[in-house]
Coordinates of C-alpha atoms in Angstrom, one line a residue:
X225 CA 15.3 2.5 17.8
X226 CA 16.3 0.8 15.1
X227 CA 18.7 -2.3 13.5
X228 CA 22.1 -1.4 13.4
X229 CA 23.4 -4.3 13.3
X230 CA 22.4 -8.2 11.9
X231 CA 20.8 -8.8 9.1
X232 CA 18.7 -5.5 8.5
X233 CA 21.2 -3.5 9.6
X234 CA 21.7 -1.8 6.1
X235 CA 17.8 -0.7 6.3
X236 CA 18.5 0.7 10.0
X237 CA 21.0 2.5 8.7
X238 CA 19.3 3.8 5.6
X239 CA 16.9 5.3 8.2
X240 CA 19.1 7.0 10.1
X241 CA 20.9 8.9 7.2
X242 CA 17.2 10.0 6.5
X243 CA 16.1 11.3 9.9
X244 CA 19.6 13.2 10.1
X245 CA 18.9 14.5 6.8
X246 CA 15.7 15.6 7.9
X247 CA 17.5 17.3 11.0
X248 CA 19.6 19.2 8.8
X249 CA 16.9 20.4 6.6
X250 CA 15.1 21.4 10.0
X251 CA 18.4 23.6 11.4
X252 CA 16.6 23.5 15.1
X253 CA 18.9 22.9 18.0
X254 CA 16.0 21.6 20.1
X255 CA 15.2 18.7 18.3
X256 CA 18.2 16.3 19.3
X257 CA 18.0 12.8 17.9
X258 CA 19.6 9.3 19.9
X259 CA 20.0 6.0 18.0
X260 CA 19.9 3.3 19.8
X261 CA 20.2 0.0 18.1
X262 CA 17.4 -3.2 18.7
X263 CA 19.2 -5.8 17.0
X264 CA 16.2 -6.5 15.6
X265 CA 14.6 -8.0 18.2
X266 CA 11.7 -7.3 20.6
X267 CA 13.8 -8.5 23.6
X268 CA 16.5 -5.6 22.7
X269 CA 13.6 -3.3 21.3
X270 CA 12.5 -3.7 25.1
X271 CA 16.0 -2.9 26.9
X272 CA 17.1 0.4 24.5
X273 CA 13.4 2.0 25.0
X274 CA 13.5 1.2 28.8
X275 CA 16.8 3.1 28.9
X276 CA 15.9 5.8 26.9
X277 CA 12.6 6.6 28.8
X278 CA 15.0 6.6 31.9
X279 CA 17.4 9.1 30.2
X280 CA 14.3 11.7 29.4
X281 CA 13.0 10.2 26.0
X282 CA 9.5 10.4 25.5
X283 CA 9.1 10.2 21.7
X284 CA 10.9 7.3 19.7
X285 CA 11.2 7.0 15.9
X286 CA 10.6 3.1 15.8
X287 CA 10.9 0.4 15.7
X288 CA 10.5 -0.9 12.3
X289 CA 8.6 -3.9 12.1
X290 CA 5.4 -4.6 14.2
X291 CA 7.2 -8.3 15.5
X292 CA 9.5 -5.5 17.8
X293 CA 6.5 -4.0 19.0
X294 CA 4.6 -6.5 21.0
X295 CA 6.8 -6.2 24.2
X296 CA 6.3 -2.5 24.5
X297 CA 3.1 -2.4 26.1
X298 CA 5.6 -3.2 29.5
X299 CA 6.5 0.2 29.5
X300 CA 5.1 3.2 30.3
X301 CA 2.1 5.1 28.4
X302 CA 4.0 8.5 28.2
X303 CA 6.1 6.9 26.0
X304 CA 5.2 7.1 22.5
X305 CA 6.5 4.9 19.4
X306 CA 6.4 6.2 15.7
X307 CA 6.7 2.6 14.0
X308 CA 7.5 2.6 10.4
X309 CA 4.8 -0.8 9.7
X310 CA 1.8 -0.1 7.5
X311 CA 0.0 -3.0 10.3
X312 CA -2.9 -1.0 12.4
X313 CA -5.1 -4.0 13.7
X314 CA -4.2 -4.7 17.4
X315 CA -1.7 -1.7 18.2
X316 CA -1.0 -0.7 21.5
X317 CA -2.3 3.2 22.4
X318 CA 1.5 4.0 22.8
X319 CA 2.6 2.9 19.6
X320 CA 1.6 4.9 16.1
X321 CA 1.8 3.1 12.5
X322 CA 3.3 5.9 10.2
X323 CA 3.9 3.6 7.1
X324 CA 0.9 3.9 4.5
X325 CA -1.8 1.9 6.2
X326 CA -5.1 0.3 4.1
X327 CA -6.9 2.5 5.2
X328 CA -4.9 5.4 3.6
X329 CA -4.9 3.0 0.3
X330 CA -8.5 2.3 0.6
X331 CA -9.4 6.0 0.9
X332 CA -7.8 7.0 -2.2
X333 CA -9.0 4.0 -4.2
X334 CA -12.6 5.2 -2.8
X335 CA -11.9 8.5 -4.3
X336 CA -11.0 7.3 -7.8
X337 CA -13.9 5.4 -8.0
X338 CA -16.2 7.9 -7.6
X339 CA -14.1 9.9 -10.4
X340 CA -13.8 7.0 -12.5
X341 CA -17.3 6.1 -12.4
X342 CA -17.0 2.1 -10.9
X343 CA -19.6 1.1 -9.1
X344 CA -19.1 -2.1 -8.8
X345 CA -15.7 -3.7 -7.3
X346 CA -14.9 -6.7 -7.0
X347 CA -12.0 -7.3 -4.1
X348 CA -9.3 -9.8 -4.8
X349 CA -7.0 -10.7 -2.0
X350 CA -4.7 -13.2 -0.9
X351 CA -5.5 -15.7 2.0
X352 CA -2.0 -14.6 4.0
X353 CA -1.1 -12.4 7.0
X354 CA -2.3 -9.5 5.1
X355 CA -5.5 -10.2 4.8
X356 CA -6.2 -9.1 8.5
X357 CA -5.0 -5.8 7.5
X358 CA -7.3 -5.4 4.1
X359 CA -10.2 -6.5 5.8
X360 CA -9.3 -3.7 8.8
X361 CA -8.8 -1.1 5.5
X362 CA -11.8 -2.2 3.9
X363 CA -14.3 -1.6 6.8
X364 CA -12.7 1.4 8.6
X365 CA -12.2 3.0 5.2
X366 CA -16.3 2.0 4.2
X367 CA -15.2 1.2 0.1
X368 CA -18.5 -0.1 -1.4
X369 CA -17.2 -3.6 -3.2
X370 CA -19.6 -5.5 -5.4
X371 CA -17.9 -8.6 -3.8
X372 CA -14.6 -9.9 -1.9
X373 CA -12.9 -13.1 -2.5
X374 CA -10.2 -14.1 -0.6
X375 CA -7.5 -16.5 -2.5
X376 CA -5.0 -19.1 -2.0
X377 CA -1.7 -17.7 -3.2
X378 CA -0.1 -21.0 -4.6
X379 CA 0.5 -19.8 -8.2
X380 CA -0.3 -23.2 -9.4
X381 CA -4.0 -22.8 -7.8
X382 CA -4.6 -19.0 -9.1
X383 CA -5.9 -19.5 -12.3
X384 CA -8.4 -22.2 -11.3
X385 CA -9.7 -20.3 -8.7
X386 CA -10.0 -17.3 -10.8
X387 CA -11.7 -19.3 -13.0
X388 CA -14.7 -20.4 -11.0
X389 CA -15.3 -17.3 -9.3
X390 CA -15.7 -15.4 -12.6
X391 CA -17.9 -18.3 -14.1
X392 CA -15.1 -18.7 -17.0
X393 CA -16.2 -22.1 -18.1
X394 CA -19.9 -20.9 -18.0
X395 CA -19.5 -18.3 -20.5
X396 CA -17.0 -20.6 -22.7
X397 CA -19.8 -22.9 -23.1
X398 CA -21.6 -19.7 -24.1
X399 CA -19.8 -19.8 -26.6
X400 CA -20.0 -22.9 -27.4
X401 CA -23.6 -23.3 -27.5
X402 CA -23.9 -20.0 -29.3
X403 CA -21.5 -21.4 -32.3
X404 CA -23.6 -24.8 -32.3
X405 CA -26.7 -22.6 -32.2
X406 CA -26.1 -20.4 -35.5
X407 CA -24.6 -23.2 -37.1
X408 CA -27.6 -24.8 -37.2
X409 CA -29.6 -21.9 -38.2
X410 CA -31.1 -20.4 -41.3
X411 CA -29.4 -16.7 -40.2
X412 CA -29.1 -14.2 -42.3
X413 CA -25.0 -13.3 -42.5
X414 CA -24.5 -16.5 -40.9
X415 CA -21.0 -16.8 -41.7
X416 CA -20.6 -13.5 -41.1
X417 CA -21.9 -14.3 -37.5
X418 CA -19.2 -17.3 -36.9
X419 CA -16.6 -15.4 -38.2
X420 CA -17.1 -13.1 -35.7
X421 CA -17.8 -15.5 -32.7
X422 CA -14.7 -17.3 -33.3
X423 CA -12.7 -14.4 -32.5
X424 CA -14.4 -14.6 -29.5
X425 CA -12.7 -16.5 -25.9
X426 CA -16.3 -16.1 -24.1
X427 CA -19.7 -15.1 -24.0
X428 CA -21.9 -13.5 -21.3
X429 CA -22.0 -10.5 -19.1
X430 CA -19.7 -10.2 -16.1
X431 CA -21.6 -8.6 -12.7
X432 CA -18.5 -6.1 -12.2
X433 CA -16.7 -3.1 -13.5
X434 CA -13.3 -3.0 -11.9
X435 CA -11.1 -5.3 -9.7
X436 CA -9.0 -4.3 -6.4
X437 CA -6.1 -6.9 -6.9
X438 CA -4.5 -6.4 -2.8
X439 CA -1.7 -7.9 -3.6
X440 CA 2.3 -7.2 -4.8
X441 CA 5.1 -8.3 -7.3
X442 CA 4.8 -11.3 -9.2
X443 CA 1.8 -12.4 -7.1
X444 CA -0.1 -9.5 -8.8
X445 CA 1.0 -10.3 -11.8
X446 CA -0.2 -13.9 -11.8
X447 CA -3.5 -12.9 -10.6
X448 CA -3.8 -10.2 -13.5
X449 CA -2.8 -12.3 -16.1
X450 CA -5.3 -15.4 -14.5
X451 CA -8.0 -12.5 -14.8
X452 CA -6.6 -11.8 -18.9
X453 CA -6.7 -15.7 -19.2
X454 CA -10.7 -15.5 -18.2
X455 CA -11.5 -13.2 -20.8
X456 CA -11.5 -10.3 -18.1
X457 CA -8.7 -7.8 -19.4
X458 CA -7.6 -4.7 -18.3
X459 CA -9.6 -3.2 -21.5
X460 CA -12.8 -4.6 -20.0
X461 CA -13.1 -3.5 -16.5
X462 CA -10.9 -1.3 -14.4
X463 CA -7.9 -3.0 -12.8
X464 CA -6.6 -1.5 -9.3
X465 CA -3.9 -2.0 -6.9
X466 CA -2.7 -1.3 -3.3
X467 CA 0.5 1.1 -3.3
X468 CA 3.4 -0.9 -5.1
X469 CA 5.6 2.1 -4.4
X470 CA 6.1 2.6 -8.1
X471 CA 7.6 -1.0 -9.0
X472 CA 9.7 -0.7 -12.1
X473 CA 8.8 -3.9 -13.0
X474 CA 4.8 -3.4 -13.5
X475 CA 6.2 -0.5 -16.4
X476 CA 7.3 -3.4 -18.6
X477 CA 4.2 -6.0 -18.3
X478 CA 2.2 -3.9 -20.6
X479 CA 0.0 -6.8 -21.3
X480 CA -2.1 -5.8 -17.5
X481 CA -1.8 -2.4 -18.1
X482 CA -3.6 0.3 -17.7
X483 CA -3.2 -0.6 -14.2
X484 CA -4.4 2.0 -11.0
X485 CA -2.6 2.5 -7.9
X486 CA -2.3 4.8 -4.8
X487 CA 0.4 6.0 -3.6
X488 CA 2.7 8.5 -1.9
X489 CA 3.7 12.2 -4.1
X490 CA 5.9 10.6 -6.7
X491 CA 8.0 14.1 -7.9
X492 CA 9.0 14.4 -4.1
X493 CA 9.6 10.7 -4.2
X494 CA 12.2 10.9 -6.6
X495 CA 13.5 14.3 -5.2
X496 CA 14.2 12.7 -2.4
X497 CA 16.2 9.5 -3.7
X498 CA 18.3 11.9 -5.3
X499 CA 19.0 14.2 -2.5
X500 CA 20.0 10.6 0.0
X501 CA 22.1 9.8 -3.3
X502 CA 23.9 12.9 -3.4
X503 CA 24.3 13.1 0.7
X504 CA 24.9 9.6 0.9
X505 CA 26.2 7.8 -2.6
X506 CA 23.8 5.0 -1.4
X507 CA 20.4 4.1 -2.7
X508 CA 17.8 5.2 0.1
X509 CA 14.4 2.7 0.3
X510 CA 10.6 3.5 1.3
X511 CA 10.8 3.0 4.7
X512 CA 13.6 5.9 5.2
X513 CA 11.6 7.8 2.5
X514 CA 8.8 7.5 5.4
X515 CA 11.2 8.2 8.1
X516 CA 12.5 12.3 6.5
X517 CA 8.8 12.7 7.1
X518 CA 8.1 11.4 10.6
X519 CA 11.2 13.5 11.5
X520 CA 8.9 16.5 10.1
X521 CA 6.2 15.5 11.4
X522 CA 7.3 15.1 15.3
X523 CA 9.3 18.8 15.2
X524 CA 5.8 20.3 13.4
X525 CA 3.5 19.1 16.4
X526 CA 6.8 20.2 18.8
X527 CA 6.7 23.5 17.0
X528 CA 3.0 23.9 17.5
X529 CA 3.3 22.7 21.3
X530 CA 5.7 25.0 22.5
X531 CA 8.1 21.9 22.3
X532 CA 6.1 20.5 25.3
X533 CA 6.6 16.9 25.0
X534 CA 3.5 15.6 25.6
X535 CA 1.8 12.4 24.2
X536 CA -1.8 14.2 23.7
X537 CA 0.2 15.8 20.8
X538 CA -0.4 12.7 19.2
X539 CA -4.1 12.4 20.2
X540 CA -5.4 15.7 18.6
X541 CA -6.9 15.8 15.4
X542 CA -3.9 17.2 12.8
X543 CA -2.4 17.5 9.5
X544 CA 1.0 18.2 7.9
X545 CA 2.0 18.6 4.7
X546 CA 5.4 16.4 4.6
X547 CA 7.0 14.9 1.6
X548 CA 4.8 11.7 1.1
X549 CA 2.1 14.0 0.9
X550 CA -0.6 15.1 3.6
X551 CA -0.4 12.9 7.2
X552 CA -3.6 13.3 9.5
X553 CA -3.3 12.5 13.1
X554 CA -6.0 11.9 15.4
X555 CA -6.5 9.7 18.1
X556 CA -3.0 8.4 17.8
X557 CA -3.9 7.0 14.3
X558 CA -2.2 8.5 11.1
X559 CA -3.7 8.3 7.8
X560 CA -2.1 9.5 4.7
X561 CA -3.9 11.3 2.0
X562 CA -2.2 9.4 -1.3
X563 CA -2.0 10.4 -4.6
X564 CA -3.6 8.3 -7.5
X565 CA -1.2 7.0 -10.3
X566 CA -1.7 4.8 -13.4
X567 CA 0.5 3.0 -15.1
X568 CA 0.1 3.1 -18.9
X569 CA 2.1 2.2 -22.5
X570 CA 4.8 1.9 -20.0
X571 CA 4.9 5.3 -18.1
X572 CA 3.5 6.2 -14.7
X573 CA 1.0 9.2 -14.8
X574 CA -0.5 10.9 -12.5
X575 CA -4.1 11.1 -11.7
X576 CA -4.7 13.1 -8.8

């Protein structure tokens, strides 16, 4: 249940190529798949899955954003949803978030902190939609943060903000009164001394080791380089991101980098776009990326049930391997186990 037609209707589309690719790769005869298309539109999303549960359909890929969601709860709880949105705060039983959740993101990052040794992060996020969806991440996933603050996204109010809560103009006059001080001293290797402070932007220590920047394109960047504009570089403490789905454009700021993210298995990532290339002569996106692997995952938990369509297949702790990388199921929640990436001197490398 998808958009195949409107303006997403090139994304719907994108996602059905996938899933039939994924059918193909599968060669099973019992797994049969219907599209039906929502228009995008909860009203529509609520007509196509009525008829479909009437014609024998108890599992439906879909739909792709949470807004066609909130209607579904009309119909009837053996019919289960596999929705492509990352949102899991106030989902009905019936429907199942496969995109890459925060908690999934928040997992991994808790997992590179350990290996990277920081102990105390400091959670920047943006005062929007999302931040509903952080804060679910961030206490179901139980990350130790030295400290949360939550920012308003006007790029002309970043920098400010970034400046008080780091205590910028504090440890400018530092500075300053450090200058003043040894110039009026009798130091030994006084000049020595000045000559070295005036290469300095601040002085005084700062109470954290790394930063969690939740937030994406060019409103990353702008709090990254607010964060380089308070003396707080990527050289000084640990900078880390949510999944940015490896954003060419990140590769060519160099002046944020090294910069940490999670994210799904990037070799299979690009294995795949190549594949939908060669199938399709079309560029394929995340979200259908997502979709090869739900496909996998429904026929794995069919496979293991005898193809007994039953909901509680959903319900029981599970894992498969797909091309994202791991998916665990239980209690109709799925959690992805992501890979760790940096991106550094322009390249993407792997961490774990």
């Amino acid at each position: 249940v998808i958009p195949l037609s409107g303006q997403n209707k090139e994304l719907g589309e994108s996602v059905l190529k996938s899933v039939r690719l994924a059918i193909n790769d599968i060669n099973d005869d019992r797994i049969q798949i219907i599209p039906r298309d929502n228009r995008d539109d909860p009203d529509q999303t609520l007509e196509v899955s009525r008829n479909l549960y009437d014609e024998g359909v108890k599992i439906i890929i879909g739909p792709i954003f949470k807004k066609n969601t909130i209607k579904l709860n009309q119909l009837n709880n053996d019919l289960t949803f596999l929705s492509f949105t990352n949102k899991i705060s106030n989902s009905e039983k019936n429907i199942i978030s496969t995109g890459v959740n925060s908690i999934s993101q928040f997992n991994a990052i808790k997992k590179f902190q350990v290996l990277n040794k920081n102990e105390r992060s400091f959670l920047f996020a943006p005062n929007t939609d999302i931040l509903e969806e952080i804060k679910t991440g961030v206490k179901l996933s139980k990350i130790k943060l030295k400290d949360k603050f939550f920012y308003d996204p006007d790029p002309t109010l970043i920098t400010k903000q970034i400046e008080d809560v780091t205590r910028y103009r504090i440890r400018k006059q530092n500075l300053a009164d450090e200058i003043k001080r040894i110039e009026n001293s009798d130091e030994i290797n006084k000049e020595k001394k000045l000559a070295q402070l005036e290469k300095l932007d601040t002085i005084g220590g700062i109470n954290f080791d790394s930063v969690i920047i939740a937030d994406f394109e060019e409103d990353l960047k702008s709090v990254a380089t607010s964060l380089i504009y308070t003396d707080i570089p990527p050289t000084r403490v640990t900078y880390i991101t949510l999944n940015q789905w490896f954003d060419k454009s990140l590769i060519n700021e160099s002046m944020i980098q090294p910069i940490y993210f999670p994210s799904v298995n990037y070799e299979n990532y690009k294995i795949y776009l190549k594949k939908y290339n060669k199938n399709f002569q079309k560029n394929s996106n995340q979200i259908a990326f997502l979709s090869y692997d739900v496909t996998g995952l429904i026929y794995y938990l069919l496979f293991r049930n005898n193809f007994d369509v039953d909901k509680e297949i959903f319900y029981k702790k599970n894992s498969f391997k797909g091309k994202t990388g791991v998916f665990e199921i239980d209690k109709n929640i799925i959690t992805h186990q992501l890979n760790f990436y940096v991106i550094e001197n322009q390249k993407i490398r792997k961490i774990f």
